[in-house]
Coordinates of C-alpha atoms and ligand atoms in Angstrom, one line a residue:
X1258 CA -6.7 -31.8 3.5
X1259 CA -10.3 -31.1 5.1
X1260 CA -13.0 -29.7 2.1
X1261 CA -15.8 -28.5 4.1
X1262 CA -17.6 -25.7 2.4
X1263 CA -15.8 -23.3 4.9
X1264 CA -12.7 -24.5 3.7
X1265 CA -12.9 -24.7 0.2
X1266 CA -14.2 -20.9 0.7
X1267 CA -10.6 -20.1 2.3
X1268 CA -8.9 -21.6 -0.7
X1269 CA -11.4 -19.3 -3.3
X1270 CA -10.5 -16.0 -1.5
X1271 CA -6.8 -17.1 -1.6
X1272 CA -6.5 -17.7 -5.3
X1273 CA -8.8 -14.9 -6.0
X1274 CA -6.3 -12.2 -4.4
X1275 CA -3.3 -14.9 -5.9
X1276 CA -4.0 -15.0 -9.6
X1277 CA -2.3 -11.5 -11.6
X1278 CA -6.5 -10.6 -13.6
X1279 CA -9.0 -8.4 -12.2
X1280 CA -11.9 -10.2 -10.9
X1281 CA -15.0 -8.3 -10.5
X1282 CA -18.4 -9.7 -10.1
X1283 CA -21.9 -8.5 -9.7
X1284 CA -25.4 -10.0 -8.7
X1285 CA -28.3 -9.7 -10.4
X1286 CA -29.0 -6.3 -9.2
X1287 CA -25.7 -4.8 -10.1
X1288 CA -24.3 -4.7 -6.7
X1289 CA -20.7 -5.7 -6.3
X1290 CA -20.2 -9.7 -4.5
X1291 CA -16.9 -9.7 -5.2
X1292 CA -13.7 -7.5 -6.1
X1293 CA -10.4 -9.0 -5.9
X1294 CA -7.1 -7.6 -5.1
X1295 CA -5.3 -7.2 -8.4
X1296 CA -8.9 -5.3 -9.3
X1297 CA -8.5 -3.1 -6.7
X1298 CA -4.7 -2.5 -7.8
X1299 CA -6.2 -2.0 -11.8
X1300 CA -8.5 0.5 -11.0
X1301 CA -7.2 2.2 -7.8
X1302 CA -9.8 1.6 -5.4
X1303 CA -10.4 0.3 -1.9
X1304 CA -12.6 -2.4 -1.1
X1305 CA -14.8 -0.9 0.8
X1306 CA -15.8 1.4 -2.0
X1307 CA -17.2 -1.0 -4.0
X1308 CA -17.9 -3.8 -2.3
X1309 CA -22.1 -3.6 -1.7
X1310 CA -22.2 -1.3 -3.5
X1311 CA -24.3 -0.9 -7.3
X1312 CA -21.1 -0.3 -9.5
X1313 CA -22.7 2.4 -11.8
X1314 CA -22.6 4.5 -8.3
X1315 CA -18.9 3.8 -8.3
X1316 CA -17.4 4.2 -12.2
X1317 CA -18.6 6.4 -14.8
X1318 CA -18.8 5.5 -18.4
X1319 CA -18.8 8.2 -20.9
X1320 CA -20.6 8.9 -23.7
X1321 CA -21.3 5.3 -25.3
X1322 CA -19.1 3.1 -23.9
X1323 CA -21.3 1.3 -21.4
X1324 CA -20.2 -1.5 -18.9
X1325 CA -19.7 -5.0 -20.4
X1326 CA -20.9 -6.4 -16.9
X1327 CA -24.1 -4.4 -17.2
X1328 CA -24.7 -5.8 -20.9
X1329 CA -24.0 -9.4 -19.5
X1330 CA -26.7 -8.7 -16.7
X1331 CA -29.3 -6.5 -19.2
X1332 CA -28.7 -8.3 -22.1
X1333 CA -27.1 -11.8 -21.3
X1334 CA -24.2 -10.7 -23.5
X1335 CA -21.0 -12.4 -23.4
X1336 CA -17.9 -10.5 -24.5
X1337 CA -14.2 -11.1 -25.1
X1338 CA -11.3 -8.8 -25.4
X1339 CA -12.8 -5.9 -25.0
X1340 CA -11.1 -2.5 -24.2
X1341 CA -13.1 -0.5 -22.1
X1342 CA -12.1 3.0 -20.9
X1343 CA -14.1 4.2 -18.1
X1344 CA -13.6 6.5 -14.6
X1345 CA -13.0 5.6 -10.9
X1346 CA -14.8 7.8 -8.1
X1347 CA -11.8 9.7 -7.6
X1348 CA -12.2 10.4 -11.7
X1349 CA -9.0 8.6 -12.6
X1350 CA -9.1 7.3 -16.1
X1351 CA -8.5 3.2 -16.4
X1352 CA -8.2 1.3 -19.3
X1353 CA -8.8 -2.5 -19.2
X1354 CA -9.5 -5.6 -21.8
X1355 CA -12.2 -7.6 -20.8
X1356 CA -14.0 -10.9 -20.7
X1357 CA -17.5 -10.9 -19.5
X1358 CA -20.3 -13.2 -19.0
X1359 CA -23.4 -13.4 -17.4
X1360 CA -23.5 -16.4 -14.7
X1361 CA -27.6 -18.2 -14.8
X1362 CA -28.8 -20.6 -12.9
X1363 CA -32.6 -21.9 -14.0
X1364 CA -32.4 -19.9 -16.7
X1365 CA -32.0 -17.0 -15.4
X1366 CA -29.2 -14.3 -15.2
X1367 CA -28.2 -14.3 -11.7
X1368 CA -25.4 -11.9 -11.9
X1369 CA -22.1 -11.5 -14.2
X1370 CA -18.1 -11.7 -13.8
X1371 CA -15.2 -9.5 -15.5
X1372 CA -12.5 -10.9 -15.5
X1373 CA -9.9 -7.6 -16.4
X1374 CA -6.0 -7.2 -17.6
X1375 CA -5.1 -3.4 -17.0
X1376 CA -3.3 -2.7 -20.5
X1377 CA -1.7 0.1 -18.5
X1378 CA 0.6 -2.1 -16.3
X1379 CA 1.0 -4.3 -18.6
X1380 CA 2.5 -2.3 -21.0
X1381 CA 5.0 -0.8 -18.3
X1382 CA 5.8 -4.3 -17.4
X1383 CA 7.0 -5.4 -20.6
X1384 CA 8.7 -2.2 -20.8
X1385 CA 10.4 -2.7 -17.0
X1386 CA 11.5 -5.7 -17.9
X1387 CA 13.2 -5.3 -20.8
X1388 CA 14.9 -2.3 -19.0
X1389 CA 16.1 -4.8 -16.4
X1390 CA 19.3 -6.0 -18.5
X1391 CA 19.5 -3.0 -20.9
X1392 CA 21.2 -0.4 -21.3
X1393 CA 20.9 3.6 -19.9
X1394 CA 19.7 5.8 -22.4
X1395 CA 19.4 9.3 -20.2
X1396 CA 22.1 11.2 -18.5
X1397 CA 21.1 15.5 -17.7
X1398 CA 21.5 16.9 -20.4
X1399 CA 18.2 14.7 -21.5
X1400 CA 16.3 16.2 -18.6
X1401 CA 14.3 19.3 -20.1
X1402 CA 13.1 21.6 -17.9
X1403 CA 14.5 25.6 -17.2
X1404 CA 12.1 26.4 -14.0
X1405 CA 13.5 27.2 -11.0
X1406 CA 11.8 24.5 -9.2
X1407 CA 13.1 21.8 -11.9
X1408 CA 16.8 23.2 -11.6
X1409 CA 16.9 22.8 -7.9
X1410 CA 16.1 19.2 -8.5
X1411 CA 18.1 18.9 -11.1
X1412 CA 20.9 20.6 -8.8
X1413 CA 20.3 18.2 -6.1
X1414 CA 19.9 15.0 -8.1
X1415 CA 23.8 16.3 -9.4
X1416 CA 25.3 16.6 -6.1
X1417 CA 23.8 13.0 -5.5
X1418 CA 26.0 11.7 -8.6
X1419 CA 29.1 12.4 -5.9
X1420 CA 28.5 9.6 -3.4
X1421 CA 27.1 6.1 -3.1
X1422 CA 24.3 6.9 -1.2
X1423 CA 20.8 6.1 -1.2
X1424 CA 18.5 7.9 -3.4
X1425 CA 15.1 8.0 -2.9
X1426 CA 12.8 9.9 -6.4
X1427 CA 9.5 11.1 -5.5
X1428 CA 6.6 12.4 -7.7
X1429 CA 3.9 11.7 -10.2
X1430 CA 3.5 9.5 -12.9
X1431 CA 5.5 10.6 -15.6
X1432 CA 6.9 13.1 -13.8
X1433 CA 10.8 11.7 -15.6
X1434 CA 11.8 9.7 -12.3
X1435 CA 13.2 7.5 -14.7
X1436 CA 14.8 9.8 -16.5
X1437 CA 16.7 11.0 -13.2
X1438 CA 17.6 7.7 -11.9
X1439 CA 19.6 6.7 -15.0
X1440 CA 21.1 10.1 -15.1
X1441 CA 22.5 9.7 -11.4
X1442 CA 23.8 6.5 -12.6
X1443 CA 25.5 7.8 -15.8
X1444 CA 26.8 10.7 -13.7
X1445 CA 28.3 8.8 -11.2
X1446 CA 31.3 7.1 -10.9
X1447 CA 29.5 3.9 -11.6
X1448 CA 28.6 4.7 -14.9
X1449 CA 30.7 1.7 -16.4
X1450 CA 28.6 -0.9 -14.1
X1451 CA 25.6 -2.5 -14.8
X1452 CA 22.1 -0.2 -14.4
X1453 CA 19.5 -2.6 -13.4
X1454 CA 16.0 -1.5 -13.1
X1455 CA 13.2 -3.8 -11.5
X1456 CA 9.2 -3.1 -11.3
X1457 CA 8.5 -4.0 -7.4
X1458 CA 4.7 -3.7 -8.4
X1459 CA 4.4 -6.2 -11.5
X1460 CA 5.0 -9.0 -9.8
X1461 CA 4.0 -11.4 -6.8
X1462 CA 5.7 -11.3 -4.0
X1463 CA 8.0 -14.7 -3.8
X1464 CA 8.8 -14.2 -7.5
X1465 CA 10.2 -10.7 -6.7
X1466 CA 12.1 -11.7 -3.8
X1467 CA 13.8 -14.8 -5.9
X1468 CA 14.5 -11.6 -8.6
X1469 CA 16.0 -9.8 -6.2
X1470 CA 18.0 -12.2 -4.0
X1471 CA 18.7 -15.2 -6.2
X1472 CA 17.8 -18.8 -5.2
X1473 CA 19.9 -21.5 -3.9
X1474 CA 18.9 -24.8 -5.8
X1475 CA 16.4 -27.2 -4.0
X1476 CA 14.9 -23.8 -2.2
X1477 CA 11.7 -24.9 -3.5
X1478 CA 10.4 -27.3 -6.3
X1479 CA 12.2 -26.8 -9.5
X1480 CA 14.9 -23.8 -7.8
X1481 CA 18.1 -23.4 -9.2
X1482 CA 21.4 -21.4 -8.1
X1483 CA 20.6 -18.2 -9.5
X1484 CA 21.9 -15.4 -8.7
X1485 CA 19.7 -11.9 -7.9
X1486 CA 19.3 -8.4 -9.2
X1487 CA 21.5 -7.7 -6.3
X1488 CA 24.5 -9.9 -7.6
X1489 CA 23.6 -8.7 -11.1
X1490 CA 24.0 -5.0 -10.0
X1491 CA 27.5 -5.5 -8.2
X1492 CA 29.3 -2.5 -8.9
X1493 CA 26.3 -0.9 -10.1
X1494 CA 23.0 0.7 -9.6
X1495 CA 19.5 -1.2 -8.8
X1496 CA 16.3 0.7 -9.6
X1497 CA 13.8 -0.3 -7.6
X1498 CA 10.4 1.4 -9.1
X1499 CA 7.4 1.6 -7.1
X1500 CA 9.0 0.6 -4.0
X1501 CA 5.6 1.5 -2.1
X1502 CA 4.2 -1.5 -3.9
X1503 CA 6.8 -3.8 -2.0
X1504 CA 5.2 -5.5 0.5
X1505 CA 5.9 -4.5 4.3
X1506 CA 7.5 -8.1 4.9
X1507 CA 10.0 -7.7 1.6
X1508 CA 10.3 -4.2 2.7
X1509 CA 12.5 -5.7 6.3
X1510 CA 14.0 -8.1 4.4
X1511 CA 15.3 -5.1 1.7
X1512 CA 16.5 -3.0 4.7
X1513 CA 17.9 -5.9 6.2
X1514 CA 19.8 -5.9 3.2
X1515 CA 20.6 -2.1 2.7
X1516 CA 21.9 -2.4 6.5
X1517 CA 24.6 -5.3 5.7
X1518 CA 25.3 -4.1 2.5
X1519 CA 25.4 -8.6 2.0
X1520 CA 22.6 -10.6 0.8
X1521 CA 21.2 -14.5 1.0
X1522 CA 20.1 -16.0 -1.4
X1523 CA 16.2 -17.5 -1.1
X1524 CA 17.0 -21.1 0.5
X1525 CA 20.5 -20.3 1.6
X1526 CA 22.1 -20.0 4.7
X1527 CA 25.6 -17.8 3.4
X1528 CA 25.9 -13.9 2.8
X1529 CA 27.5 -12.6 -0.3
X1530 CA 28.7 -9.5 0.2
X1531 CA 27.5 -6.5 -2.7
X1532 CA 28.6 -3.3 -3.7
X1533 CA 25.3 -1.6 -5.0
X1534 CA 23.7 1.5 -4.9
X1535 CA 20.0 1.3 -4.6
X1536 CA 17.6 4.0 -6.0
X1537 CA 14.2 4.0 -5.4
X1538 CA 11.5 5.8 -7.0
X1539 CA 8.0 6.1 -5.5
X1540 CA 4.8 8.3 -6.9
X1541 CA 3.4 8.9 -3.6
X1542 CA 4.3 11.0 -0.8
X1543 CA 6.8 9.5 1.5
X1544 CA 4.8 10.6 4.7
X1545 CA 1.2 9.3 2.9
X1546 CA 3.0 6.1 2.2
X1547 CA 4.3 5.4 5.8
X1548 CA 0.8 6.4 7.1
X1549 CA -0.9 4.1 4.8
X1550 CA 1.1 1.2 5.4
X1551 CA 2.9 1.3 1.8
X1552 CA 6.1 1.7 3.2
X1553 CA 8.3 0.5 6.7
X1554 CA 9.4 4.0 8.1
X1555 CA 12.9 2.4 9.0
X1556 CA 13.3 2.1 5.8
X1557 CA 12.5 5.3 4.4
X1558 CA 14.9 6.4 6.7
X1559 CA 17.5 4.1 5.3
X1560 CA 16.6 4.7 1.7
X1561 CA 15.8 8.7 2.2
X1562 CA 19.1 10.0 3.1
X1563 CA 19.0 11.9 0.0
X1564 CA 15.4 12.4 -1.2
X1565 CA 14.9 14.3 -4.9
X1566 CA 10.9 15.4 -5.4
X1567 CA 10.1 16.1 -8.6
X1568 CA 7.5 18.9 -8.8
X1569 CA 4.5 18.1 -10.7
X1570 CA 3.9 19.8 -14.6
X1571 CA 1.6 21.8 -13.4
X1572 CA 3.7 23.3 -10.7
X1573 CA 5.9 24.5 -13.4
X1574 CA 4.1 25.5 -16.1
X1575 CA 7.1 27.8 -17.4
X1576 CA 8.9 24.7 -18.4
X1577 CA 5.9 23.6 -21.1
X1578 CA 6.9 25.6 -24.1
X1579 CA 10.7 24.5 -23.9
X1580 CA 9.5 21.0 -23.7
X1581 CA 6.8 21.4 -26.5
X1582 CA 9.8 22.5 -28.5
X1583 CA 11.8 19.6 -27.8
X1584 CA 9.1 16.8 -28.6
X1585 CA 8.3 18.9 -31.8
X1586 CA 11.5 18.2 -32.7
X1587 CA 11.7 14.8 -31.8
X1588 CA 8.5 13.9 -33.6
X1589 CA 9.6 16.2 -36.4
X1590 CA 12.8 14.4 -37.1
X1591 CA 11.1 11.0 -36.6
X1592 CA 7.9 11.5 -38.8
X1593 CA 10.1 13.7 -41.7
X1594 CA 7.7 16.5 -40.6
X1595 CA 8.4 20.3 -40.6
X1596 CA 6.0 21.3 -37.7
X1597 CA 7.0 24.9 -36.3
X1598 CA 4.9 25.7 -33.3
X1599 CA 1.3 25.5 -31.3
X1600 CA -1.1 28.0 -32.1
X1601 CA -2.6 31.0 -29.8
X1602 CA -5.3 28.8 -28.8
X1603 CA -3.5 25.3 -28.2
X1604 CA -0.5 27.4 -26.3
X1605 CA -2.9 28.8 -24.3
X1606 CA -4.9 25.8 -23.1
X1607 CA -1.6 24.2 -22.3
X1608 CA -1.2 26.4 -19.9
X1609 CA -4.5 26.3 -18.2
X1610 CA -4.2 22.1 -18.7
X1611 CA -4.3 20.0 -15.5
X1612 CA -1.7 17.6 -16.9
X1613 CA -2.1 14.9 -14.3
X1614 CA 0.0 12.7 -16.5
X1615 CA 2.6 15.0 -16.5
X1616 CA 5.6 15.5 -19.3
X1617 CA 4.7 12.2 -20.5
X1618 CA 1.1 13.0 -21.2
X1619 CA 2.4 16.3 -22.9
X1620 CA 4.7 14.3 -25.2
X1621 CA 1.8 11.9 -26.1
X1622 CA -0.3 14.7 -26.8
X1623 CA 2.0 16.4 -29.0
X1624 CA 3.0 13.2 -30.5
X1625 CA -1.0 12.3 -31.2
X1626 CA -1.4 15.7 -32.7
X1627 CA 1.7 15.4 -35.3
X1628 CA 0.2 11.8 -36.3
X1629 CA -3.2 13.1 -37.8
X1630 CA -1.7 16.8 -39.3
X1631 CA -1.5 16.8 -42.9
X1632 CA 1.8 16.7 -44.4
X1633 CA 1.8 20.6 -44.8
X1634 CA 1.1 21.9 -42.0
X1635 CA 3.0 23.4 -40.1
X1636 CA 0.8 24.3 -36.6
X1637 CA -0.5 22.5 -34.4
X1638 CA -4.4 23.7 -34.1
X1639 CA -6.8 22.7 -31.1
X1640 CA -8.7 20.7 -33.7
X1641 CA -5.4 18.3 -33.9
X1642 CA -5.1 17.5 -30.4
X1643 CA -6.8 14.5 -29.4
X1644 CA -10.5 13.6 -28.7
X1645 CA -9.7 13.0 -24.7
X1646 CA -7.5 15.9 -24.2
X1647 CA -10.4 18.0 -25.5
X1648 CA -13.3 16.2 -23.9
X1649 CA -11.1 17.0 -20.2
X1650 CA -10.6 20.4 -21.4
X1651 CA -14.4 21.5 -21.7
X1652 CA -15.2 19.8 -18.7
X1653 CA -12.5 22.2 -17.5
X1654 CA -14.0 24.8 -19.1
X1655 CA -17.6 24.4 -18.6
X1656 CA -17.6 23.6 -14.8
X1657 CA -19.2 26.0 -12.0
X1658 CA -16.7 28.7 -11.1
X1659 CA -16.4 29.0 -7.6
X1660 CA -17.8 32.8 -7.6
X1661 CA -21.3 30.9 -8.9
X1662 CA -21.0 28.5 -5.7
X1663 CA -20.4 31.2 -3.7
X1664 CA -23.1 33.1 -4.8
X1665 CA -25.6 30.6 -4.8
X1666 CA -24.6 29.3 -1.0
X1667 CA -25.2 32.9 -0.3
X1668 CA -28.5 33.1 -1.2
X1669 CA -29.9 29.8 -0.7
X1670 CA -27.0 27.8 1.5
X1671 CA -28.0 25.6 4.6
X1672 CA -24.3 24.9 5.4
X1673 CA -25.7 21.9 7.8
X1674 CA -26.2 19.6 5.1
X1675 CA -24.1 17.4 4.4
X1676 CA -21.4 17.5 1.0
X1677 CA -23.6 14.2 -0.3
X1678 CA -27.3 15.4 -0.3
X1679 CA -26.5 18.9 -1.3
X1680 CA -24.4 16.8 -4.5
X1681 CA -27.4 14.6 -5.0
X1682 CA -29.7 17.2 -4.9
X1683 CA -27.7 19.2 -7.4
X1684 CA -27.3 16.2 -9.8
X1685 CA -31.0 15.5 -9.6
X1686 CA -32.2 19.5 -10.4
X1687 CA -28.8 19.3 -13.2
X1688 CA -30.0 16.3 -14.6
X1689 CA -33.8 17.3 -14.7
X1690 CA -33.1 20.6 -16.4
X1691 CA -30.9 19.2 -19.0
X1692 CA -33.9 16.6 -19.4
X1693 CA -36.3 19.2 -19.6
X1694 CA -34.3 21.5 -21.8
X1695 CA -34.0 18.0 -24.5
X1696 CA -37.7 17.6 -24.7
X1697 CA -36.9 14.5 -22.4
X1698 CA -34.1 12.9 -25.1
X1699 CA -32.3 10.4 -22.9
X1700 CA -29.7 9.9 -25.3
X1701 CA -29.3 13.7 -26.0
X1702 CA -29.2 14.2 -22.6
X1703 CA -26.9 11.6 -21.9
X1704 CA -24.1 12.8 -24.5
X1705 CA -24.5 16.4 -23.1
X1706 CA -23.7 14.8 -19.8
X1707 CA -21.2 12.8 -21.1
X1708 CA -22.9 9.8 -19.8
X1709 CA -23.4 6.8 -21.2
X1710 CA -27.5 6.2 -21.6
X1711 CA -27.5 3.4 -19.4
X1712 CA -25.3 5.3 -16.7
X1713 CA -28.3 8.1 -17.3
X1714 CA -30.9 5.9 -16.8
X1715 CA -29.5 4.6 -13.6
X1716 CA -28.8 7.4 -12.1
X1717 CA -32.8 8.7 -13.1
X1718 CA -34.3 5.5 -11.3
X1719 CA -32.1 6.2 -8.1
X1720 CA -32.7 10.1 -7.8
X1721 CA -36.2 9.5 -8.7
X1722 CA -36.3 11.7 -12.2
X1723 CA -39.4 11.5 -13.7
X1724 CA -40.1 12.5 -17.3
X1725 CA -43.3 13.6 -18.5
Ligands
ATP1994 N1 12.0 16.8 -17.8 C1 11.8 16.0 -18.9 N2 12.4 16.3 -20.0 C2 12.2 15.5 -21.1 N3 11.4 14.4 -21.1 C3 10.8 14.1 -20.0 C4 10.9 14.8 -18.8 N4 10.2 14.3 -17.9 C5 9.6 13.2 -18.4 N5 9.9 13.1 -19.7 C6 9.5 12.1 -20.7 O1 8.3 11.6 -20.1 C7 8.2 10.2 -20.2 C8 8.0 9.6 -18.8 O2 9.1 9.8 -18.0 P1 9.5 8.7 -16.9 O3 9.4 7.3 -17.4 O4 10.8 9.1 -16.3 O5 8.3 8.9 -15.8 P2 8.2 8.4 -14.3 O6 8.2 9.5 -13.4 O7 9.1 7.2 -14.1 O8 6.7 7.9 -14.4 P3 6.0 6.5 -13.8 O9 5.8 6.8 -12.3 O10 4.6 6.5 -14.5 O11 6.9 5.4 -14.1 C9 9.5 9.7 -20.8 O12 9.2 9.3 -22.1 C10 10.4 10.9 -20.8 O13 11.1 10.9 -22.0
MG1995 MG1 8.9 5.2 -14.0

C-alpha cells in the first residue's frame, strides 16, 4: 500500500465517517475543521452548516451549560463523560456524553476535539434490539386516541390487518408507529408468527445487510451460515424502522428482495424462498425522502401500496385529555399513587403545547410530573411539570406575536432586506436593551436570554455590543 500524505488523508476521512462516535473538532478560533458523519447524524445537521463555520453561530447552549469544546479551547480543560444538552440551528434539542480535549502544539492550544455518543440513539438501539427476538406487546385496543383524524388511521391500519401487503407507517417521532406495526401484526392472520423488528439506522451498512440476509460461511473473514431477519421472520412480519436511513444501495437490494419474495444470503449464490410481510416505518415524508435521496422511489412504490400517516399530537389536540387519563392511570397503578387529574392551568397549556415529541413526550411529562408530587396529592400543578417543559413553554409564551411584527414592519419595514440582517439587527438592539436594562450584568443578561454567558459574550464580540 502507497502512504503518501495524500493517501494516508484518504484513509483518515474513511475511518472518520466509518467509526459509530461523533467527531467534532475546532481550531483555535472556534471555527469548525472537522465534523464527521455519525456527528452530523447525532445532531441533525448538514455539513455545510457547520463546516467553516464558529460553532457558537451554529448550537445554542442555555443557561449555564456551556460547550466542553469551548472550555478545552478557553480553558485547556479536558473532560470525560460528560452529558451535554444543547440546540441545533433548526432548535432541535440533542443530548450527547462527551469526551473533550484541547489538542497543543508548542505549548499552545491549537484547537480541541469531541468526540460524542448521542444517548438518544443509543438508548433506542438497545431498546430495538432487544425488540428484535421479543415478543408483541400492542394490538388496537392499546392505540389511544378518539379524534377523527386518529380513527381514520386507525380504520385504515385495520383494513391493512386483511392482506399480506406492504405497509408503509409515516409520522413523527413518537407519534405510536410502533405501536401500529405490532398491532397490524397481532391483527392479522400472522399473529402466531414471529414479529421481528430491526433499526435500519443503528447500524453500519454491511452489518445490517448480514442481519437481514444471513451469511453463507467463508463470505468474509470469520462468516458463518447464518441465517437473516428475513429467514427468521418466515411466516411473519419484519419491521423495518427508519427505513430512510437505509442506504440507497441496500435500499435495491431490499426491493430486489420484496420483488422475488426469495432472498441470498451475503456470499451465496442460491435463493431461499420467504413468506414475509415487511412493514416499514419512516418519520419523514415520503415525497421529502425521495427528493432528498433517503429513499429509492421504486421502492416506495413497492413498499407504499398501503401507506398509514399518523397525524402529529398537535394536529389532534382533542385526543390529549383521553390520553392524559390513560398514563395517569398507568403511572397511578405503577407508582401506588391516587392522582385524579391536571389542573386549569396545566390542562390548558397542554393544549397550547407544541408537542414536537409527540404522545411519547406527553407520557414522559406526565410521568416526570407523578415522580416529584408528594404522596397526597392528588393534581397535577404547572409547578410539577418538568424544568424543560416549562422553560419551552415561556419561550412560547414570551415570543413576539405576529400583530407586533406586523405593526412594527408597518411603521419602520424596508422589506428589501434580507431575513439575516433584519435578525442580526434585531438580536443586536434585543441584546443591547436587555444589557442596558441589567446595568450591563452579563450573567443576568445571559440567564434572561437563556444563554449561556459565554454564548452571550460571543455573540456581543460578533455584533459589536459595547457596554459602557
Ligand atoms: N395513540 C397512542 N396511545 C397510547 N400510547 C401511545 C400512542 N402513541 C404513542 N404512544 C406511546 O408513545 C410512545 C412512543 O410510541 P412509538 O414507539 O410507537 O413511537 P414511534 O412513532 O415509533 O416513534 P420513533 O419514530 O421515535 O421511533 C410509546 O411508549 C407508546 O406507548
Ligand atoms: Mg419507533
Amino acid at each position: 500500500m502507497k502512504t503518501s500524505q495524500g493517501h494516508l488523508n484518504k484513509i483518515y476521512e474513511r475511518i472518520l465517517d466509518e467509526v459509530d462516535v461523533g467527531i467534532h473538532a475546532v481550531d483555535e478560533t472556534g471555527k469548525t475543521i472537522i465534523y464527521n458523519k455519525k456527528m452530523m447524524q447525532i445532531e441533525s445537521m448538514d455539513l455545510k452548516d457547520v463546516i467553516n463555520k464558529n460553532l457558537l453561530d451554529v448550537f445554542i447552549f442555555k443557561d449555564n451549560q456551556s460547550s466542553t469544546l469551548v472550555q478545552a479551547l478557553q480553558e485547556g480543560r479536558e473532560t470525560t463523560n460528560v452529558k451535554q444538552t444543547y440546540f441545533n440551528n433548526k432548535g432541535r434539542e440533542i443530548t450527547t456524553i462527551n469526551n473533550t480535549f484541547p489538542i497543543f502544539q508548542d505549548g499552545k492550544i491549537q484547537g480541541a476535539v469531541e468526540i460524542a455518543k448521542d444517548v438518544t440513539k443509543l438508548e433506542r438501539l438497545i431498546h430495538g434490539n432487544m425488540n428484535t427476538k421479543g415478543s408483541t406487546r400492542y394490538t388496537f385496543d392499546s392505540i389511544i386516541g378518539n379524534s377523527p383524524a386518529m380513527r381514520d388511521v386507525v380504520e385504515g391500519a385495520k383494513r391493512a390487518t386483511r392482506t399480506s401487503s406492504y405497509v408503509l407507517i409515516v409520522g413523527e417521532t413518537g407519534t405510536g408507529k410502533e405501536l401500529f406495526a405490532q398491532s397490524i401484526h397481532n391483527g392479522s392472520d400472522r399473529l402466531s408468527g414471529p414479529f421481528i423488528s430491526q433499526n435500519c439506522a443503528a447500524l453500519p451498512d454491511n452489518l445490517i445487510e448480514s442481519l437481514l440476509f444471513g451469511t453463507k460461511r467463508g463470505a468474509f473473514t470469520g462468516a458463518i451460515d447464518t441465517p437473516g431477519l428475513f429467514e427468521q421472520a418466515n411466516g411473519g412480519t419484519l419491521l423495518l424502522d427508519e427505513i430512510n436511513s437505509l442506504s440507497i444501495g441496500l435500499q435495491a437490494k431490499l426491493l430486489r428482495v420484496l420483488q422475488e419474495k426469495t432472498i441470498r444470503r451475503v456470499g451465496d449464490t442460491k435463493d431461499i424462498p420467504v413468506d414475509v410481510r415487511v412493514l416499514a416505518n419512516m418519520n419523514e415524508d415520503p415525497i421529502d425522502a425521495i427528493a432528498n435521496n433517503h429513499m429509492r422511489k421504486d421502492l416506495y412504490y413497492r413498499l407504499g401500496v398501503v401507506t398509514i400517516f399518523v397525524p402529529p399530537l398537535r394536529e389532534r389536540k382533542e385526543d390529549i385529555p383521553l390520553l392524559v387519563q390513560n398514563f395517569i392511570e398507568k403511572y397511578n397503578e405503577r407508582f401506588r399513587m391516587n392522582v385524579k387529574g391536571l389542573s386549569e392551568e396545566v390542562r390548558q397549556s397542554f393544549m397550547e403545547y407544541d408537542w414536537l415529541g409527540n404522545v411519547r413526550e406527553l407520557e414522559h411529562i406526565i410521568e416526570a410530573a407523578m415522580n416529584i408530587m408528594m404522596e397526597d396529592e392528588e393534581v397535577i400543578m404547572y409547578s410539577h411539570l418538568p424544568f424543560q417543559y416549562r422553560s419551552k413553554m415561556q419561550m412560547k409564551e414570551r415570543m413576539l406575536p405576529h400583530s407586533t411584527v406586523d405593526t412594527f414592519m408597518r411603521e419602520n419595514g424596508d422589506v428589501t432586506i434580507p431575513l439575516k440582517d433584519q435578525m442580526e439587527q434585531f438580536e443586536k438592539s434585543y441584546i443591547e436593551i436587555v444589557l442596558k436594562r441589567n446595568n450591563s450584568n452579563i450573567s443576568k443578561t445571559a440567564q434572561l436570554l437563556g444563554l449561556s454567558r459565554q454564548s452571550l459574550q460571543y455573540r456581543m464580540k460578533k455584533l459589536n455590543i459595547k457596554i459602557d
